[in-house]
Coordinates of C-alpha atoms in Angstrom, one line a residue:
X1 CA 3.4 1.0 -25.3
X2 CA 2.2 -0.5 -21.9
X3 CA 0.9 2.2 -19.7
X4 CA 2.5 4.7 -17.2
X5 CA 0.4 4.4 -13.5
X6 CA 0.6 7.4 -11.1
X7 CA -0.2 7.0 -7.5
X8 CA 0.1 10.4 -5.3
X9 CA -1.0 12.3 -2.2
X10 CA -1.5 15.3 -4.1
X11 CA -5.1 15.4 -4.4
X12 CA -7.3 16.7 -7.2
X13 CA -8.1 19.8 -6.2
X14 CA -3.9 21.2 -7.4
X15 CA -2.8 21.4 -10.6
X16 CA -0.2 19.3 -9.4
X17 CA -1.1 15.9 -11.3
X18 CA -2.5 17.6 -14.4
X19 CA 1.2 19.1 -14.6
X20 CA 2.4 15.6 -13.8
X21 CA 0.7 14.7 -16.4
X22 CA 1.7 17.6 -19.2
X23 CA 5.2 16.5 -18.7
X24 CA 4.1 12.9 -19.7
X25 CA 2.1 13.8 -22.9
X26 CA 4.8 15.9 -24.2
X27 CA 7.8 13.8 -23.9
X28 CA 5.6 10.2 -24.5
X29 CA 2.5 11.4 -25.9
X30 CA 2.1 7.6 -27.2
X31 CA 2.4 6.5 -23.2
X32 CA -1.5 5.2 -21.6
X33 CA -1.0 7.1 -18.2
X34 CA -3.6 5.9 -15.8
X35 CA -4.2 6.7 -11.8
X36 CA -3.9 4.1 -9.2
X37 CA -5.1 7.0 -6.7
X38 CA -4.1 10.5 -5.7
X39 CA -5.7 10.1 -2.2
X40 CA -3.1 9.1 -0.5
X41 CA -3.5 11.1 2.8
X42 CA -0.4 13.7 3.0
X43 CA 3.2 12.3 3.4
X44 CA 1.3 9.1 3.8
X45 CA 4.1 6.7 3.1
X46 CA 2.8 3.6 4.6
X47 CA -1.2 3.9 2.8
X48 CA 0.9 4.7 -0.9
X49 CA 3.3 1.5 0.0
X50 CA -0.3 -0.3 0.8
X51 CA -2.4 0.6 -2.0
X52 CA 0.7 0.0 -4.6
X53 CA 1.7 -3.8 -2.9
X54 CA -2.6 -4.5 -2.9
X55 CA -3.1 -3.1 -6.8
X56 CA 0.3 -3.7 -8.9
X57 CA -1.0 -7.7 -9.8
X58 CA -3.9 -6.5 -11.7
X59 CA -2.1 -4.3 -14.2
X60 CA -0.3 -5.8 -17.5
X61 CA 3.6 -6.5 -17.5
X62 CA 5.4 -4.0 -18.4
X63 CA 3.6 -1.5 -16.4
X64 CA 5.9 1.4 -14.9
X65 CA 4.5 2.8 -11.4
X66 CA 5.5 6.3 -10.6
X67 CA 4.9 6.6 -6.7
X68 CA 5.3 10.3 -5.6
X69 CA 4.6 10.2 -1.6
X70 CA 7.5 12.3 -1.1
X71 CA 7.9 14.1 2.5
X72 CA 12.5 14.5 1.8
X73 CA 11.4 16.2 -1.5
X74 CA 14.0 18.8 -2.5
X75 CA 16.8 16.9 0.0
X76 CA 19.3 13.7 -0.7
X77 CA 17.5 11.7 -0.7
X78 CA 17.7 9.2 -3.7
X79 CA 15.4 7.3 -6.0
X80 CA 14.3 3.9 -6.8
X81 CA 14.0 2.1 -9.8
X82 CA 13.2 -1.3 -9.8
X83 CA 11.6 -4.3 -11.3
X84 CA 9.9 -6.7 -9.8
X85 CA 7.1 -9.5 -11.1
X86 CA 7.8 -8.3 -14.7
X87 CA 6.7 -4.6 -13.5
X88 CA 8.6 -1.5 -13.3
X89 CA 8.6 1.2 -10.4
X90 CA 9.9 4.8 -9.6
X91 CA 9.7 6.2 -6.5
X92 CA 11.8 7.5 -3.4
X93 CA 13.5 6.0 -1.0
X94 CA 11.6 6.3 1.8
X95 CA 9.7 3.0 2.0
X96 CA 7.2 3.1 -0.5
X97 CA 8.3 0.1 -2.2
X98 CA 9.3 -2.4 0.2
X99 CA 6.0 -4.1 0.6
X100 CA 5.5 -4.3 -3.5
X101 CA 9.1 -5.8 -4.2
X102 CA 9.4 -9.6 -4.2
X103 CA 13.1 -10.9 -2.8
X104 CA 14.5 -11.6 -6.8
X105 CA 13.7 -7.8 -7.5
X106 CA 16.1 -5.8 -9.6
X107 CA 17.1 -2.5 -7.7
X108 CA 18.7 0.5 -8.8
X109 CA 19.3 3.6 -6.9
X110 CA 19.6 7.0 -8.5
X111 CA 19.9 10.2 -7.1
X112 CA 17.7 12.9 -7.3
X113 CA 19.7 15.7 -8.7
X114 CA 19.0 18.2 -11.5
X115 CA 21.1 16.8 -13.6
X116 CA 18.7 13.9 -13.6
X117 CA 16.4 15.7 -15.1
X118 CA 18.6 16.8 -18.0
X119 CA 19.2 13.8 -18.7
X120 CA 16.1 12.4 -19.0
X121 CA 15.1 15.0 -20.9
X122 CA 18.1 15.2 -23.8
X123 CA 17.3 11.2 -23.8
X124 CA 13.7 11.7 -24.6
X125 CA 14.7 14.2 -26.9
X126 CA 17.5 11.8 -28.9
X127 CA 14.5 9.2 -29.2
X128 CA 12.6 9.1 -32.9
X129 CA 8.9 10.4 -31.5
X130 CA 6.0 8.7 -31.5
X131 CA 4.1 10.9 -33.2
X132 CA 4.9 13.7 -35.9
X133 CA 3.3 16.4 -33.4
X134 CA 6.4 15.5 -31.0
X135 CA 8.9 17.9 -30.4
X136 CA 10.9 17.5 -27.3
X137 CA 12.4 20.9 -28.1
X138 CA 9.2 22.3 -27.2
X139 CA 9.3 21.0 -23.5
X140 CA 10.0 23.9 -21.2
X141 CA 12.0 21.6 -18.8
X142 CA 14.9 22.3 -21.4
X143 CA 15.5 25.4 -20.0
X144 CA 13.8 26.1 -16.7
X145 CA 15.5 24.7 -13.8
X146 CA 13.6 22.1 -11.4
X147 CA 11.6 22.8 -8.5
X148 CA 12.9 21.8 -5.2
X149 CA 9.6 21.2 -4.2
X150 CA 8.1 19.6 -6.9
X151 CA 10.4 16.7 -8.1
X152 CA 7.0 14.6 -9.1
X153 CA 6.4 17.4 -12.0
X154 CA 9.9 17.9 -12.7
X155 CA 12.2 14.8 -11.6
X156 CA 10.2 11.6 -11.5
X157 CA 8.3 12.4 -14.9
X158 CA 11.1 12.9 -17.3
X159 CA 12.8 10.4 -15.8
X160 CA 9.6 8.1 -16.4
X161 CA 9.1 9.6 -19.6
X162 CA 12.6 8.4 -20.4
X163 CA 12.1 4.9 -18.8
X164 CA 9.4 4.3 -20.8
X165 CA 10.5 5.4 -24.5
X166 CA 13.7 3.2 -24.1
X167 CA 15.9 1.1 -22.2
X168 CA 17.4 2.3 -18.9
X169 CA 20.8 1.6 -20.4
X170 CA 22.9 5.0 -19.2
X171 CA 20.9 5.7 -16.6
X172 CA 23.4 7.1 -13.6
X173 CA 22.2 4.4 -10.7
X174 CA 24.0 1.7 -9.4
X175 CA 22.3 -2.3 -8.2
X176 CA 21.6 -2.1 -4.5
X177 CA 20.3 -5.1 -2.3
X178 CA 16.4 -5.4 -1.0
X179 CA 18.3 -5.0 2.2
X180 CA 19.8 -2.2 1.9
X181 CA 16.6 -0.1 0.6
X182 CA 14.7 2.0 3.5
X183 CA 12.6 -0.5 5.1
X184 CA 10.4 0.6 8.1
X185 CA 9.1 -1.7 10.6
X186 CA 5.5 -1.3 9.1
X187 CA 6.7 -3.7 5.6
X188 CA 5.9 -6.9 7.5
X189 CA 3.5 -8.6 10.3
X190 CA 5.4 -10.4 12.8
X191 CA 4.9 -13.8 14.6
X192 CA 5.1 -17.2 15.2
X193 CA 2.3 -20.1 15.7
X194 CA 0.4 -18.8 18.7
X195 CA 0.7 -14.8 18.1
X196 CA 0.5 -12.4 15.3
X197 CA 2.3 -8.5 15.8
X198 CA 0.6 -6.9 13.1
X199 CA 0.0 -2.5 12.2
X200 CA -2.8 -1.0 10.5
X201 CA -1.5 0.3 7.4
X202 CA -4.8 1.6 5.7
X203 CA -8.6 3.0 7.1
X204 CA -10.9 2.7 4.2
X205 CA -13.5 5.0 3.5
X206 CA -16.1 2.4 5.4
X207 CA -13.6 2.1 8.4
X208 CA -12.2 -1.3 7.6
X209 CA -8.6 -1.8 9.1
X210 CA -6.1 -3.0 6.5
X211 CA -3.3 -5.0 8.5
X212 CA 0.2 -5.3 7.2
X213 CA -0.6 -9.6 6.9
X214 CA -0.5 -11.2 4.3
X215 CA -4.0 -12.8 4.4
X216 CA -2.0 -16.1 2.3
X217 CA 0.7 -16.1 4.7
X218 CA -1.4 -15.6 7.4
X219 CA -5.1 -17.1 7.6
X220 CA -3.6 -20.5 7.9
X221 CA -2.1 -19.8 10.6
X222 CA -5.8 -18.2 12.4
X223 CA -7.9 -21.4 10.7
X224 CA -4.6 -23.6 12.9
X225 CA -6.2 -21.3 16.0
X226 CA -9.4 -22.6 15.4
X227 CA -8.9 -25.3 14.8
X228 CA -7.0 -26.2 18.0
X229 CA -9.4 -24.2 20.3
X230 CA -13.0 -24.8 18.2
X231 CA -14.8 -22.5 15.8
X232 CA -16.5 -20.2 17.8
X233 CA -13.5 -19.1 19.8
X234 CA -12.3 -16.0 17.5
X235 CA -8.9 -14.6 17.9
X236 CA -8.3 -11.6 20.8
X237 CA -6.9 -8.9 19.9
X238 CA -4.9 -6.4 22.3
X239 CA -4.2 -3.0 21.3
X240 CA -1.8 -0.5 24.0
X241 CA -3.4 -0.6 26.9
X242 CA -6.8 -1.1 25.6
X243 CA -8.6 -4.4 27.5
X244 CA -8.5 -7.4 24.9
X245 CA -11.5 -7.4 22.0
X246 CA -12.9 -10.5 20.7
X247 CA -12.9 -11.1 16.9
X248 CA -14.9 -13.3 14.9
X249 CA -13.2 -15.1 11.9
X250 CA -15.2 -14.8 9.1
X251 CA -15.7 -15.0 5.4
X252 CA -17.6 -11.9 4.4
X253 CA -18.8 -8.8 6.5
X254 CA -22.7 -9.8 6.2
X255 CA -21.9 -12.7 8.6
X256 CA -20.9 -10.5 11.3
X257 CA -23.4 -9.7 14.2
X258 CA -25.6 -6.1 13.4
X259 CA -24.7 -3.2 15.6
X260 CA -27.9 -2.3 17.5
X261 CA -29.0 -0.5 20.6
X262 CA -28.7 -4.0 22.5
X263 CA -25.2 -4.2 21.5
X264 CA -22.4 -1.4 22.6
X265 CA -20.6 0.3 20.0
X266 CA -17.5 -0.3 21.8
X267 CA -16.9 -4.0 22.9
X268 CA -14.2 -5.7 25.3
X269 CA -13.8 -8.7 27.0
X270 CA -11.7 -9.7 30.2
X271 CA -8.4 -11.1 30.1
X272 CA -9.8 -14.7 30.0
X273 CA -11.3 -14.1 27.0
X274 CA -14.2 -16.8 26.5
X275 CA -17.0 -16.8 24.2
X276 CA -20.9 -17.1 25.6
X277 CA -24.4 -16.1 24.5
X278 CA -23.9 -17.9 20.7
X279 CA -25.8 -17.5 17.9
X280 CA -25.2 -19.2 14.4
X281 CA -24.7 -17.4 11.3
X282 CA -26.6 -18.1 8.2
X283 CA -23.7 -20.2 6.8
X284 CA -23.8 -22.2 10.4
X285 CA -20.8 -20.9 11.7
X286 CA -21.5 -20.1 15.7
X287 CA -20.2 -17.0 16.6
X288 CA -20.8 -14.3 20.0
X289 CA -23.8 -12.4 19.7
X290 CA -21.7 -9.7 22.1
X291 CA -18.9 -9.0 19.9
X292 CA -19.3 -7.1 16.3
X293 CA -15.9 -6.9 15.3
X294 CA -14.7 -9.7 13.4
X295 CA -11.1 -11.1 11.4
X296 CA -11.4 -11.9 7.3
X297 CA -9.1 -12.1 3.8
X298 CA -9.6 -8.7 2.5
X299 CA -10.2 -8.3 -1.2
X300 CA -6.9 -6.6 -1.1
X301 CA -4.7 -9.6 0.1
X302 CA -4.3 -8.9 3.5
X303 CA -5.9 -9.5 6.5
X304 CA -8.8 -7.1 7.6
X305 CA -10.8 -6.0 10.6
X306 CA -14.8 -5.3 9.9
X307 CA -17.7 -4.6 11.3
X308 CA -21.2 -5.1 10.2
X309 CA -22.4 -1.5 8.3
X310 CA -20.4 0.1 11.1
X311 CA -16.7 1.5 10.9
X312 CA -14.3 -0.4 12.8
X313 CA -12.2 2.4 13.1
X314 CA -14.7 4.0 15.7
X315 CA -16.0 0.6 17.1
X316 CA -12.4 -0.1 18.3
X317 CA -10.6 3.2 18.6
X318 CA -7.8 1.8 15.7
X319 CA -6.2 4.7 12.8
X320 CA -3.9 4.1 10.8
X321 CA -0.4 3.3 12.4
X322 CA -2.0 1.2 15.1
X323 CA -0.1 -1.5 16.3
X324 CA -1.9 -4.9 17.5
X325 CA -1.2 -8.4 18.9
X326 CA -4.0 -11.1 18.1
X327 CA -3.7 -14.4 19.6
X328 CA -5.9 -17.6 19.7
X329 CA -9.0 -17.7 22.4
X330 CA -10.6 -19.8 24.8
X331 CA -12.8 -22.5 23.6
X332 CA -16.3 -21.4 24.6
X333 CA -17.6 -24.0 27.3
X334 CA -21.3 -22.4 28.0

């Protein structure tokens, strides 16, 4: 049976996700359930829809994601089941999954009642067990009601349970369009040839700044900027009404310029943003000995904004949520 993968804000210091998980060793004790992450920062919508889109590729088909970053629990609002790239997910409405499903996804909208979770649990129950020590009679979801604040434990579970243990055939949901799914302004960077809109979705816990751009989509279009104005122009980057910050475009964080007491932690440039007192990096790349901040492919699949052993996050005043414009620099002349 391919596995069950959980992803969470609830932290592990709740019983919350050992419950979770109770509720899935019951009713599909035969079921691998493994943790994409529980440290998803409280009703953090946009880091959950981050961390699934950067980490579904590298499980097996046939994986089912259960996302539970749920600030309308207890309300209306419905579920989502869909499948996508030969992978299965459950979670809310709210967002979560518009940055994970591709445009030929297969979408289903349920609603999150309590007669949901009978039914997912008389459906596990009709199923022939994996094991002889199953008894779905046993589960005490048979007969106490569900929390209206805890849908992940008593909702999304059972109803995973039964996703898993057969096909979704009788399942009370109804096809819905990618369009018509919640889809915040956060899903997608923005642009065109000369500009890039772009919001930080994650902080790491080194202070890197996980952008909402596709790094495959996108680094072309940065390399097309250098190209056009030379290598050791950067891109700018503009934030609010925070002067312009030069960025580097680099390869790996090691080729990025040391913070030290000769440089400030906190860099800007003017408007006319140009590039002077140039050094060369060890893979001869020239780039500003002023600026530490600098552009790269994240190991995630998105674009990402480093510094050298220093959090970005504090070197240029960014948290998750920040919205930024890059564009192409002046050509360095000096």
């Amino acid at each position: 049976m391919q596995p069950i993968v959980l992803l969470t804000d609830f932290g592990l210091s709740d019983p919350y996700v050992g419950q979770m998980k109770a509720v899935l060793h019951t009713l599909v004790p035969d079921a691998p359930v493994l943790d994409l992450s529980h440290g998803v920062p409280p009703h953090g919508v946009m880091q959950a829809a981050f961390f699934l889109a950067a980490s579904a590729r590298y499980y097996p088909a046939g994986t089912l994601f259960v996302a539970v970053v749920d600030p309308g629990v207890g309300t209306g609002r419905p579920l989502l089941y869909a499948e996508s790239a030969g992978r299965f997910f459950l979670a809310p409405d709210n967002g979560l999954l518009t940055c994970v499903l591709e445009q030929d996804a297969r979408i289903f909208r349920l609603e999150s009642t309590a007669q949901q979770t009978a039914f997912a649990c008389v459906r596990c129950a009709s199923l022939k067990p994996a094991t002889e020590q199953y008894h779905a009679d046993a589960h005490p979801m048979q007969t106490v009601p569900p929390s209206a604040t805890f849908h992940g434990r008593d909702i999304f579970a059972p109803l995973a349970a039964m996703l898993r243990r057969g096909p979704a055939t009788g399942l009370p949901a109804h096809p819905v369009r990618p369009e018509d799914i919640t889809t915040p302004d956060w899903n997608r960077a923005r642009g065109s040839s000369s500009r890039l809109e772009a919001t930080v979705m994650h902080v790491d816990r080194f202070g890197n700044l996980l952008l909402n751009a596709s790094a495959e989509q996108w680094l072309p279009v940065v390399d097309a900027w250098q190209k056009r104005t030379g290598s050791a122009a950067g891109v700018v980057m503009r934030h609010e009404n925070h002067p312009p910050v030069m960025l580097h475009v680099v390869e790996t964080y090691a080729l990025l310029p040391h913070l030290t007491d000769s440089v400030p932690a906190r860099v800007t440039v003017s408007d006319r943003v140009t590039v002077s007192n140039r050094v060369t990096a060890s893979n001869g790349v020239t780039v500003s000995a002023g600026s530490p901040a600098g552009l790269l492919a994240s190991s995630q699949g998105y674009l990402e904004i480093a510094c050298n052993c220093r959090p970005a996050s504090q070197v240029l005043g960014l948290r998750t949520g920040s919205n930024i414009i890059l564009t192409p620099a002046e050509n360095s002349h000096a």
